[in-house]
C-alpha positions as a Python dict, from the first residue, in 0.01 Angstrom:
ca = {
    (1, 'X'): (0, 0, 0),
    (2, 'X'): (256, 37, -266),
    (3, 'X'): (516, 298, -276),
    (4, 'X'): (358, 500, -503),
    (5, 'X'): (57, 485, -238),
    (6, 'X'): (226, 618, 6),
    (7, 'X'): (293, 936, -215),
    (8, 'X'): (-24, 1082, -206),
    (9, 'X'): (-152, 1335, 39),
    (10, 'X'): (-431, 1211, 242),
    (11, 'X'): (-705, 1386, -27),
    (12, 'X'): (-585, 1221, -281),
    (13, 'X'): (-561, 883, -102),
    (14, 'X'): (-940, 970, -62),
    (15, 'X'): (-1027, 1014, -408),
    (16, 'X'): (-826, 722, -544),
    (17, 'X'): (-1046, 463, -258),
    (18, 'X'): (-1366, 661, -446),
    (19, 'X'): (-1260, 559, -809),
    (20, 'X'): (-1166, 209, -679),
    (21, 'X'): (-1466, 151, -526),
    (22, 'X'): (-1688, 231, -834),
    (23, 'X'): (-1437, 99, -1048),
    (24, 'X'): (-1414, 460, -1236),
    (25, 'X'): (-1010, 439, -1314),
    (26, 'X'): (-1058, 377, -1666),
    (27, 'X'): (-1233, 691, -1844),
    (28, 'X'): (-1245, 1008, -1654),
    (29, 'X'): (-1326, 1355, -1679),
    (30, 'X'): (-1357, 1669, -1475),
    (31, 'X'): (-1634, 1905, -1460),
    (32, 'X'): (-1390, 2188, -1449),
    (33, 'X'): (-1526, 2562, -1357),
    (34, 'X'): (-1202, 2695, -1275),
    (35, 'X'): (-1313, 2791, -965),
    (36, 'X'): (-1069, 2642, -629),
    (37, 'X'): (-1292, 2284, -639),
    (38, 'X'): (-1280, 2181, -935),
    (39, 'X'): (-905, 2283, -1022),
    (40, 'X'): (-857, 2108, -705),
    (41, 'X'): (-980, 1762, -891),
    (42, 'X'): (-848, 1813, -1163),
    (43, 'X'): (-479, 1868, -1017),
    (44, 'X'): (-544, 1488, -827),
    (45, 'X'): (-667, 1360, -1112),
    (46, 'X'): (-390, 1471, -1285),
    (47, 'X'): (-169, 1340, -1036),
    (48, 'X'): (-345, 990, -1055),
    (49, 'X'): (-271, 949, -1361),
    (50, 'X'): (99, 1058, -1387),
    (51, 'X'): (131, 784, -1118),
    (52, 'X'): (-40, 538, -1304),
    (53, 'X'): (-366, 452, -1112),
    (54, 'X'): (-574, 623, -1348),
    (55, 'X'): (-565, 560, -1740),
    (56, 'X'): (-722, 867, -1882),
    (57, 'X'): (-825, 1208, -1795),
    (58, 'X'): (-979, 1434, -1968),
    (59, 'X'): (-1167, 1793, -1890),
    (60, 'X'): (-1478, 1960, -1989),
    (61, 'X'): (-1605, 2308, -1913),
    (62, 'X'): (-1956, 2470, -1963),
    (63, 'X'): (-1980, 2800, -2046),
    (64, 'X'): (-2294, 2969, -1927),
    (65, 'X'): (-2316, 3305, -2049),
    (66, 'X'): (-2361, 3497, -1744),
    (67, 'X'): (-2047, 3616, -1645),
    (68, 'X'): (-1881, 3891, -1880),
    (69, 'X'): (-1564, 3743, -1760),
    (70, 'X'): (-1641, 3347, -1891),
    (71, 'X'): (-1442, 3365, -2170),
    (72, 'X'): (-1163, 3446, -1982),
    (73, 'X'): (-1224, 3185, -1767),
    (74, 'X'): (-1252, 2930, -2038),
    (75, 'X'): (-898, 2995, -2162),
    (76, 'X'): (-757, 2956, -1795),
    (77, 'X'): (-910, 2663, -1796),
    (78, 'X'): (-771, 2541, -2144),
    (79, 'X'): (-392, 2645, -2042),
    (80, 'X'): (-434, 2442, -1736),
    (81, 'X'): (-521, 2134, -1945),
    (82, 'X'): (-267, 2209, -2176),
    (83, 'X'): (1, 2224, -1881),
    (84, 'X'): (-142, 1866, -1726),
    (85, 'X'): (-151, 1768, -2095),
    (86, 'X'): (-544, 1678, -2037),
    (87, 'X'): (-750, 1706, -2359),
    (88, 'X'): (-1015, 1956, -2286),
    (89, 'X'): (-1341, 2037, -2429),
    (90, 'X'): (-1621, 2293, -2375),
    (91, 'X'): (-1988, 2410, -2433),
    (92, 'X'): (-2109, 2716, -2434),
    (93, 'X'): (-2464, 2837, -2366),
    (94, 'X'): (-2629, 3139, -2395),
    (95, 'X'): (-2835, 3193, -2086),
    (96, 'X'): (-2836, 3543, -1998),
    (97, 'X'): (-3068, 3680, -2209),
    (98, 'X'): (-3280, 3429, -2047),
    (99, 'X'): (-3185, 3513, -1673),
    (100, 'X'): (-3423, 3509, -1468),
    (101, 'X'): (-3495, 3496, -1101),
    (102, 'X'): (-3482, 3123, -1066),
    (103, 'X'): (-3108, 3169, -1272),
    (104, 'X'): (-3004, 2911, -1029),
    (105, 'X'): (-3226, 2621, -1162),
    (106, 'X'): (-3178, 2749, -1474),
    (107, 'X'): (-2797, 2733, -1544),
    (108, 'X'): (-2812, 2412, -1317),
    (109, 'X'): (-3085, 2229, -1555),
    (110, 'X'): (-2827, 2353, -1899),
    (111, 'X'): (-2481, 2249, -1740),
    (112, 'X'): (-2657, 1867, -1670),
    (113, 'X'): (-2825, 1897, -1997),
    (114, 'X'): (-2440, 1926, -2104),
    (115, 'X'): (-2328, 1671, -1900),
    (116, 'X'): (-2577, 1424, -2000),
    (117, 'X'): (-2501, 1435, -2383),
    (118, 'X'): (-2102, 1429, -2307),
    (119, 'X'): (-2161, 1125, -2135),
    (120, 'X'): (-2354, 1000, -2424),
    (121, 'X'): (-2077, 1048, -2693),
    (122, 'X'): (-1812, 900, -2443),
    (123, 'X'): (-1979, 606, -2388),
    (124, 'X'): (-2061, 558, -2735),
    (125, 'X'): (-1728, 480, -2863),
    (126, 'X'): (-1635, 72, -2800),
    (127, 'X'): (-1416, 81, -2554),
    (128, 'X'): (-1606, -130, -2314),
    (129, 'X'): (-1567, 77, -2034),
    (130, 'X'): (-1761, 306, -1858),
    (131, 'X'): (-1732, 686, -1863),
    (132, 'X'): (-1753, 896, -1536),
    (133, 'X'): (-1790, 1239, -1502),
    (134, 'X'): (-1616, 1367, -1190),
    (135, 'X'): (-1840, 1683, -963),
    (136, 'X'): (-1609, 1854, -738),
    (137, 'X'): (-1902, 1884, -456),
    (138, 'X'): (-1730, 1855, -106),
    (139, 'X'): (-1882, 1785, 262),
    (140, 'X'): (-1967, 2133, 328),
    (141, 'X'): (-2190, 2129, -17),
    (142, 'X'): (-2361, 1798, 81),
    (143, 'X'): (-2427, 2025, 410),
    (144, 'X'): (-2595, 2301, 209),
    (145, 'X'): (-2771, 2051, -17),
    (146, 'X'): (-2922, 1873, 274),
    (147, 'X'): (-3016, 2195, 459),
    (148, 'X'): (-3136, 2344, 175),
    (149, 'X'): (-3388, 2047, 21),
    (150, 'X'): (-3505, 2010, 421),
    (151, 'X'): (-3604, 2397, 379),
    (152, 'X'): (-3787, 2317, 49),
    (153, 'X'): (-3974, 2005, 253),
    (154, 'X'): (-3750, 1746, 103),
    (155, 'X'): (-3864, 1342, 250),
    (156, 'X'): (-3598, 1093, 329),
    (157, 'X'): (-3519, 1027, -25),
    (158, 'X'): (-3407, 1409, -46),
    (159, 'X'): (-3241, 1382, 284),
    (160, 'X'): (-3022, 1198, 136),
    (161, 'X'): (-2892, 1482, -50),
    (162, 'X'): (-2621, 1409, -319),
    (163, 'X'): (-2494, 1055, -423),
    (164, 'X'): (-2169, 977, -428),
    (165, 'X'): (-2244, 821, -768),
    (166, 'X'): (-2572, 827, -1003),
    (167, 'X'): (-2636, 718, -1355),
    (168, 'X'): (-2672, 995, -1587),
    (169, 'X'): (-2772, 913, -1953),
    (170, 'X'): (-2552, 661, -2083),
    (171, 'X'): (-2264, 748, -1842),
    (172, 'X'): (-2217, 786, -1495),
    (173, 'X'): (-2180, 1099, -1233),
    (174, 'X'): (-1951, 1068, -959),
    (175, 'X'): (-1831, 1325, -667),
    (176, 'X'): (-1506, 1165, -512),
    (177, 'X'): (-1468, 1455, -309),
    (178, 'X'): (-1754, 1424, -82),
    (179, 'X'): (-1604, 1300, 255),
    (180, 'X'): (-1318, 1641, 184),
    (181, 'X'): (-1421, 1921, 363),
    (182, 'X'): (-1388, 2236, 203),
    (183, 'X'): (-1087, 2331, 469),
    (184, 'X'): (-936, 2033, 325),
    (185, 'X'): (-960, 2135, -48),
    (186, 'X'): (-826, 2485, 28),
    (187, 'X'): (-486, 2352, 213),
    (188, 'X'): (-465, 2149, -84),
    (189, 'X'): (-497, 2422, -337),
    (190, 'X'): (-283, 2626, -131),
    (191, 'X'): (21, 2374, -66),
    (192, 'X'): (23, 2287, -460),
    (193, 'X'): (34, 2687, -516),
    (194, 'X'): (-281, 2628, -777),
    (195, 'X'): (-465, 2923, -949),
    (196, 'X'): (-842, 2964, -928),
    (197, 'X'): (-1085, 3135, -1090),
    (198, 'X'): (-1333, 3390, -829),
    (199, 'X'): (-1696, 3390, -958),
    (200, 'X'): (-1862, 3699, -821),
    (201, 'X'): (-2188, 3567, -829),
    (202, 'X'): (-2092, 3316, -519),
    (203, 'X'): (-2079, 3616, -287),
    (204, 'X'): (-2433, 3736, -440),
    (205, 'X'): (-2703, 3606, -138),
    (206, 'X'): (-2992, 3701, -388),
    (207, 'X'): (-2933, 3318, -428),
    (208, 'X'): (-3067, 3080, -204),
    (209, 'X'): (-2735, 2821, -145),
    (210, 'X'): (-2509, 3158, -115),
    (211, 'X'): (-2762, 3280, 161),
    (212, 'X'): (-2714, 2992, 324),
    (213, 'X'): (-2326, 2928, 307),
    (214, 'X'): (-2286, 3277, 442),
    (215, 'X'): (-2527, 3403, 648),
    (216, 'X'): (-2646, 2990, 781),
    (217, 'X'): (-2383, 2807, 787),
    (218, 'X'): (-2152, 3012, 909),
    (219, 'X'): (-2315, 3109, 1230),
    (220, 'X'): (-2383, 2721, 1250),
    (221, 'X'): (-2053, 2620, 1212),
    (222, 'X'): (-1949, 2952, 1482),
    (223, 'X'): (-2152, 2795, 1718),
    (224, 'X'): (-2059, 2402, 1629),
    (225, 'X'): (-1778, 2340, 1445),
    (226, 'X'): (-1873, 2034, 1333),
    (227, 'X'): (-2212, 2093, 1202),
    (228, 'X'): (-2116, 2008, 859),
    (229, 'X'): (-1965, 1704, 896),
    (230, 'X'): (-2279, 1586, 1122),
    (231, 'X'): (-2515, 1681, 843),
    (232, 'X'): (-2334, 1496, 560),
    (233, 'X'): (-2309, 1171, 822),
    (234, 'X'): (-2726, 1227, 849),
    (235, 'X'): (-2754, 1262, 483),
    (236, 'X'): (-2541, 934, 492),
    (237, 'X'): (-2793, 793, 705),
    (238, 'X'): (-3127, 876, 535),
    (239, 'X'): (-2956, 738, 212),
    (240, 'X'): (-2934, 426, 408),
    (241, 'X'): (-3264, 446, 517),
    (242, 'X'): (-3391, 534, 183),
    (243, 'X'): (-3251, 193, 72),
    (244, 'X'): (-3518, 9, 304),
    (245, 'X'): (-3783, 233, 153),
    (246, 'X'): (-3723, 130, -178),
    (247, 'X'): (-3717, -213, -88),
    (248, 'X'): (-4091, -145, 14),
    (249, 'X'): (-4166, 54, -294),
    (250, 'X'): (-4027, -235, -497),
    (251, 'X'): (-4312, -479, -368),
    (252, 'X'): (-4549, -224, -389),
    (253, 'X'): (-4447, -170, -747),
    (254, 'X'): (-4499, -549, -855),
    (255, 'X'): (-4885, -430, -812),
    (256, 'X'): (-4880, -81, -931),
    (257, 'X'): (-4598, -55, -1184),
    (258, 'X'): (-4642, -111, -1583),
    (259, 'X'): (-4342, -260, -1800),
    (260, 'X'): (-4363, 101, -1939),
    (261, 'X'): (-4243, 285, -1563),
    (262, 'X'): (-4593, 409, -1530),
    (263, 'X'): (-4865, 350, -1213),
    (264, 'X'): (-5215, 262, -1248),
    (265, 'X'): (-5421, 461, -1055),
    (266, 'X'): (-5674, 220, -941),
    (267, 'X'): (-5404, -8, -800),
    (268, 'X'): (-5228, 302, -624),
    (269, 'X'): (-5546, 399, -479),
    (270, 'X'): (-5567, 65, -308),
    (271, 'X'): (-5239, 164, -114),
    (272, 'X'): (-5245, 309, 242),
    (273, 'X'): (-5136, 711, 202),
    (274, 'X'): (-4795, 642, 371),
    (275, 'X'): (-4715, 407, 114),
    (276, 'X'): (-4853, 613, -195),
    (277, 'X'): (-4645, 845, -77),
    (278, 'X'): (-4337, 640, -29),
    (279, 'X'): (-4421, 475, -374),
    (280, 'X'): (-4434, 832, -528),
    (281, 'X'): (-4135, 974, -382),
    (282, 'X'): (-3908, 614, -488),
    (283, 'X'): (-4029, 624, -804),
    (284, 'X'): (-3985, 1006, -882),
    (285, 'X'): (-3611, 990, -741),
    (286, 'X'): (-3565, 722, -985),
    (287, 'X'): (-3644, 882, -1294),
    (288, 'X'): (-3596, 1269, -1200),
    (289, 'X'): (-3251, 1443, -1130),
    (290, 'X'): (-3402, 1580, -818),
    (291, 'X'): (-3608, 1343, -547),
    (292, 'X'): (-3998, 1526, -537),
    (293, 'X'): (-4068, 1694, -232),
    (294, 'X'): (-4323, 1579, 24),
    (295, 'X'): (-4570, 1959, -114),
    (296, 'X'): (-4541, 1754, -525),
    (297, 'X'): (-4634, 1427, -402),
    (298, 'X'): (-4887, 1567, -189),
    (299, 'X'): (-5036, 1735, -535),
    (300, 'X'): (-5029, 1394, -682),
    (301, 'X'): (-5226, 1250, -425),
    (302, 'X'): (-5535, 1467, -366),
    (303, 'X'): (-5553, 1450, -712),
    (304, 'X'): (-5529, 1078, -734),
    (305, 'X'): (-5950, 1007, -738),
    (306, 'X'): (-5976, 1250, -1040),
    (307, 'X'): (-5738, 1091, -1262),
    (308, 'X'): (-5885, 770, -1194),
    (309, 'X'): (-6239, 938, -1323),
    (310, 'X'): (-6035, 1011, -1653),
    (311, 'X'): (-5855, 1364, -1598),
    (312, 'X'): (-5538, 1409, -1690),
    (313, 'X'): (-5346, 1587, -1408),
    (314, 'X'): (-5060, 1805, -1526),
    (315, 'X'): (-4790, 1884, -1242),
    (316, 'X'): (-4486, 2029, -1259),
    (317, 'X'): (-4157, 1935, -1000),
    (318, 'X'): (-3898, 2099, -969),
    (319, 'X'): (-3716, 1839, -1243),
    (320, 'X'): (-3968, 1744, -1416),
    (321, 'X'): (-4366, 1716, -1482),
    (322, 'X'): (-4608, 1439, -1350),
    (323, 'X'): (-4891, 1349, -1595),
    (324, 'X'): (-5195, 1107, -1615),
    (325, 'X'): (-5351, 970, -1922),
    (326, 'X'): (-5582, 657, -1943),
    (327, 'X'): (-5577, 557, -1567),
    (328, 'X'): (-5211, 550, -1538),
    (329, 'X'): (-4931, 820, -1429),
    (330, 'X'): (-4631, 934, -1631),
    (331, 'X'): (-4313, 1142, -1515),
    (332, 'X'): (-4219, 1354, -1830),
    (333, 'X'): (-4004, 1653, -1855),
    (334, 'X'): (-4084, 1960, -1795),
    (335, 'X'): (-4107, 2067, -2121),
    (336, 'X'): (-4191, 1876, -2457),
    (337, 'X'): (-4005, 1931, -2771),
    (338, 'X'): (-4111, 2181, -2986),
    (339, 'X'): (-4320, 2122, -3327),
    (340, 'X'): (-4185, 2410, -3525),
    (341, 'X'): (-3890, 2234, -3725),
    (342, 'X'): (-3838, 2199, -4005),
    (343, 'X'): (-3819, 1873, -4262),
    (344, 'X'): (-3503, 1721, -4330),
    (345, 'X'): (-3320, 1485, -4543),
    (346, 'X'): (-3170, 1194, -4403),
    (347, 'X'): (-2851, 1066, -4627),
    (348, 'X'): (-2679, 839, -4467),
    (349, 'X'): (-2843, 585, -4181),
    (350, 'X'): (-2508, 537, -4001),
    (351, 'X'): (-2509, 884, -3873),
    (352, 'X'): (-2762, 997, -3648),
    (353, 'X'): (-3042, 1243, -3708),
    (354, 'X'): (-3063, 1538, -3469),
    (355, 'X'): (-3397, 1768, -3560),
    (356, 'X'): (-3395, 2129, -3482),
    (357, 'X'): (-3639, 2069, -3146),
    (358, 'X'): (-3379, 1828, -3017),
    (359, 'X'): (-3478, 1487, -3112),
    (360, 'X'): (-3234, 1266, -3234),
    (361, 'X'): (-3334, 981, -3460),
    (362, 'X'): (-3104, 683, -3513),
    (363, 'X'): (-3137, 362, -3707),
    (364, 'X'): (-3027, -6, -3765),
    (365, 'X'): (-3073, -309, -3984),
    (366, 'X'): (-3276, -547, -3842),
    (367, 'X'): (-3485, -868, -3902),
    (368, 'X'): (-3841, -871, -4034),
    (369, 'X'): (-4099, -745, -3998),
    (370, 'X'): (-4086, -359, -4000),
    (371, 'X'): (-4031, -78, -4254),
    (372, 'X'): (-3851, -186, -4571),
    (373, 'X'): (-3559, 4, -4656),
    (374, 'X'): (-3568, 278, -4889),
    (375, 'X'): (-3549, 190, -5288),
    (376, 'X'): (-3283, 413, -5470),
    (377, 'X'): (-3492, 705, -5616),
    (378, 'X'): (-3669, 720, -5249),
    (379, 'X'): (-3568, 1027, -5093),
    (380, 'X'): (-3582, 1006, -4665),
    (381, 'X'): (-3670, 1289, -4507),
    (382, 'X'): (-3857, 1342, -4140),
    (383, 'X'): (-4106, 1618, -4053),
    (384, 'X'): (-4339, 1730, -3826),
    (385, 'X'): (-4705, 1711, -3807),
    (386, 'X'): (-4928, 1937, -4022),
    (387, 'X'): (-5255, 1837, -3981),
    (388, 'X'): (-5501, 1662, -4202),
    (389, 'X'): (-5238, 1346, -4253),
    (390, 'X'): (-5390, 1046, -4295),
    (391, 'X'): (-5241, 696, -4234),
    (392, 'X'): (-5341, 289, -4301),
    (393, 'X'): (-5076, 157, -4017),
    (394, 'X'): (-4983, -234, -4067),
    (395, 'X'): (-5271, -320, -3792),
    (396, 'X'): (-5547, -144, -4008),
    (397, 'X'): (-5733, -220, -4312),
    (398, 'X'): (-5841, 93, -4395),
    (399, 'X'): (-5677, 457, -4438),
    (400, 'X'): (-5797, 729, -4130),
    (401, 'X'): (-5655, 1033, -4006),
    (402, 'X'): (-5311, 1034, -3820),
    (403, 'X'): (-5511, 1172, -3515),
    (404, 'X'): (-5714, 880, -3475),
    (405, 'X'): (-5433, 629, -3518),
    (406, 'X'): (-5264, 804, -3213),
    (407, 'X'): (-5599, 796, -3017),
    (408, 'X'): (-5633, 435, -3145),
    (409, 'X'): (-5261, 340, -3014),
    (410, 'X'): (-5285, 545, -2669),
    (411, 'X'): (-5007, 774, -2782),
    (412, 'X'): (-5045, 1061, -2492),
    (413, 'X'): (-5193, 1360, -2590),
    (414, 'X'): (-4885, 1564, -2536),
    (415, 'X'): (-4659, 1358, -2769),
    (416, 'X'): (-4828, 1397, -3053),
    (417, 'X'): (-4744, 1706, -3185),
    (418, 'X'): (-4366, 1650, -3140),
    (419, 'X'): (-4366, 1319, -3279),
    (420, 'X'): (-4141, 1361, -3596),
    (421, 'X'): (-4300, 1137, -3954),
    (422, 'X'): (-4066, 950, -4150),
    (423, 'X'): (-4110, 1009, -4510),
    (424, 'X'): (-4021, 817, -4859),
    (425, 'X'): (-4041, 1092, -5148),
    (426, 'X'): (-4324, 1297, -4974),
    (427, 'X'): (-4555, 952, -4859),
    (428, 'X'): (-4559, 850, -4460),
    (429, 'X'): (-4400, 526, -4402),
    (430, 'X'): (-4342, 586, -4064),
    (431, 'X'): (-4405, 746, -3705),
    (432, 'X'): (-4071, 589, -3498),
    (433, 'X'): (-4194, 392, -3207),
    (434, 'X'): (-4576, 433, -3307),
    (435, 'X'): (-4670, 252, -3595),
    (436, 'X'): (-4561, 179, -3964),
    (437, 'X'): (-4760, 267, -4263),
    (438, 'X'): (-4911, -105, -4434),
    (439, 'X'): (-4775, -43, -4773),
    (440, 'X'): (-4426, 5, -4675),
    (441, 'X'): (-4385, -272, -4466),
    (442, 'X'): (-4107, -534, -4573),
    (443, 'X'): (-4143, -872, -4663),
    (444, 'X'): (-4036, -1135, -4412),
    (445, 'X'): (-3733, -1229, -4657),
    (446, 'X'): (-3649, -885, -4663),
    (447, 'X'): (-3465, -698, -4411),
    (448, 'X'): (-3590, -380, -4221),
    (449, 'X'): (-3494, -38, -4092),
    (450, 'X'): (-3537, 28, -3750),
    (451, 'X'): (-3544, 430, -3631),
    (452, 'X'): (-3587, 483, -3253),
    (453, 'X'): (-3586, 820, -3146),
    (454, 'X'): (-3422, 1041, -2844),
    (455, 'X'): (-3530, 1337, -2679),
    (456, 'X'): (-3272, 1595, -2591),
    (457, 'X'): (-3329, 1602, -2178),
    (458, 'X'): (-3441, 1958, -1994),
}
């Protein structure tokens, strides 16, 4: 331990071993609220960096919408940054005219949205390094989080409650603050006189994780003292756990898995229950923010033999929506883009295209063979479906309707709508990732334009 080390308070000291041990001391920043947690990071952060162990910090806050009050909060937040000279940036939403019971999941879903496409702009500028995006969760909310997901009928994989660390979008998540307990983060706050910001809705119990941090857990932790600790070292333990369990989903996978992510049916089928259901759970945690609980793999299941007769199951989880289509299964979100946008010009191929349903289109210069590049008096716009188009792709010889190219090509039924249709002066050339129209196809001395497409995530 150097000597500057050995001038950092034990939380601190705790956070730094976090960012060593996922290498995160490069490109940080701090989901900051305002509220005592998160101000709490954000002052070690700060201090990390002032004493060299961590290169940059930065800051970003999401504004909800809820709160008459968030403004205010906003510019606290922005005059603390401006004191810890930490660049700061913010979103803000507009969710309360879309409140709604369920405002829990609701703001939740938006702020990761958020967080997702933050962490895809950091990490797309070269500098080699990955960008982390620090949670100020604690022990006592890994507590809630596991009590709560047991209450919703979580399995193992839920047990396991919050990760220390998780990939999000092109970026990473991390919670350094996870073995602090919340008594911990309030003698900090308190000894480094900090300022916080009070949210009234965390004393409101008309939602489910404030019912249970007051009226639960703190006859729990009356009667044990302990009890959160203990249930953060269990969650420790099923994550552990877990890890054997998707060892054994892995081999099962080999069978049932397509290079696409999805699961054949028939192969599934062949699986004893337990495993269909371990199989299910591993590889909805993978792909979904939120592990599925033991009731929406249990929906998958007795529904299994139907898809396998050709129906396609639609069912929605509580992060996403589990699909069949042509004997296989498909985790999608829960809700496709929208097909009501309208057409727009695309100028320069450098920049990326973002339509107004939130797909984002980008392209490259590749190699033959694919769509030749626009001639000079060719116009590029995209669009979205009509109706009535009608398409000759490069495997056909013959022109038929865009419907039955997409039937043809086992595009899923609930794509097609969204799908946006590159355009040279009013003419298809192109549906990105499906197929390119046979006249516009480039030579192989020529080169070609490559568009892949994004969707923005729930």
């Amino acid at each position: 331990m150097n000597s500057s080390e050995r001038n950092l308070s034990a939380t601190e000291t705790l956070v730094l071993e976090e960012l060593r041990a996922f290498n995160a001391t490069k490109h940080i920043t701090v989901a900051l609220s305002g509220g005592m947690d998160s101000k709490v990071l954000l002052n070690i952060c700060w201090r990390l960096r002032e004493l060299g162990f961590v290169s940059h910090v930065s800051a970003l806050h999401v504004d909800h919408g809820l709160q008459p009050h968030s403004q205010d909060w906003r510019m606290q937040c922005l005059q603390d940054c401006e004191f810890y000279r930490i660049p700061f940036s913010y979103e803000t939403l507009n969710l309360a005219p879309q409140a709604s019971a369920n405002v829990e999941a609701l703001a939740r879903d938006a702020r990761y949205q958020v967080f997702e496409s933050y962490l895809n702009t950091a990490n797309s500028e070269p500098t080699g390094d990955s960008h982390y995006l620090l949670l100020a969760h604690h022990e006592d909310d890994q507590a809630e989080t596991l009590l709560f997901r047991l209450i919703r009928g979580c399995g193992i994989a839920g047990a396991a409650a919050m990760p220390v660390q998780r990939k999000l979008g092109d970026g990473f998540l991390l919670r350094p603050l996870l073995k602090v307990t919340k008594r911990q983060i309030e003698e900090y706050a308190i000894a480094n006189h900090l300022q916080w910001i009070e949210d009234p809705s965390n004393n409101s119990e008309a939602f489910s994780r404030n019912y249970l941090r007051h009226q639960v857990m703190t006859k729990l932790t009356a009667k044990w003292p302990s009890v959160a600790h203990s249930f953060a070292r269990f969650a420790s333990v099923a994550r552990e756990q877990n890890e054997l369990l998707k060892a054994l989903a892995e081999e099962d996978s080999q069978l049932v898995l397509t290079p696409h992510g999805e699961l054949l049916v028939e192969h599934l089928l062949k699986l004893s229950r337990v495993r269909q259901r371990n199989l299910l759970h591993q590889w909805g945690a993978s792909h979904l923010a939120f592990a599925p609980t033991n009731n929406e793999v249990n929906q998958v299941i007795k529904q299994l033999p139907a898809a396998l007769e050709g129906a396609q199951i639609n069912i929605d989880f509580s992060s996403g929506r589990i699909r069949s289509y042509l004997g296989r299964l498909v985790l999608t979100q829960k809700h496709e883009p929208s097909n009501d946008f309208d057409s727009q010009q695309w100028l320069d191929f450098k920049v990326p295209l973002r339509l107004a349903n939130g797909i984002e289109l980008f392209a490259s210069v590749q190699s033959a063979p694919g769509l030749r590049l626009p001639k000079v008096h060719e116009v590029v716009s995209v669009g979205a479906r009509k109706g009535g188009e009608r398409v000759c792709p490069d495997y056909r010889t013959k022109t038929t309707s865009l419907k039955k190219v997409y039937q043809e090509l086992a595009v899923p039924p609930w794509q097609r709508e969204w799908l946006p249709i590159v355009f040279y002066n009013d003419q298809i050339v192109a549906v990105p990732g499906v197929f390119v129209e046979k006249r516009y196809l480039c030579s192989d001395s020529e080169k070609a334009l490559d568009i892949r497409l994004r969707k923005a995530t729930d």
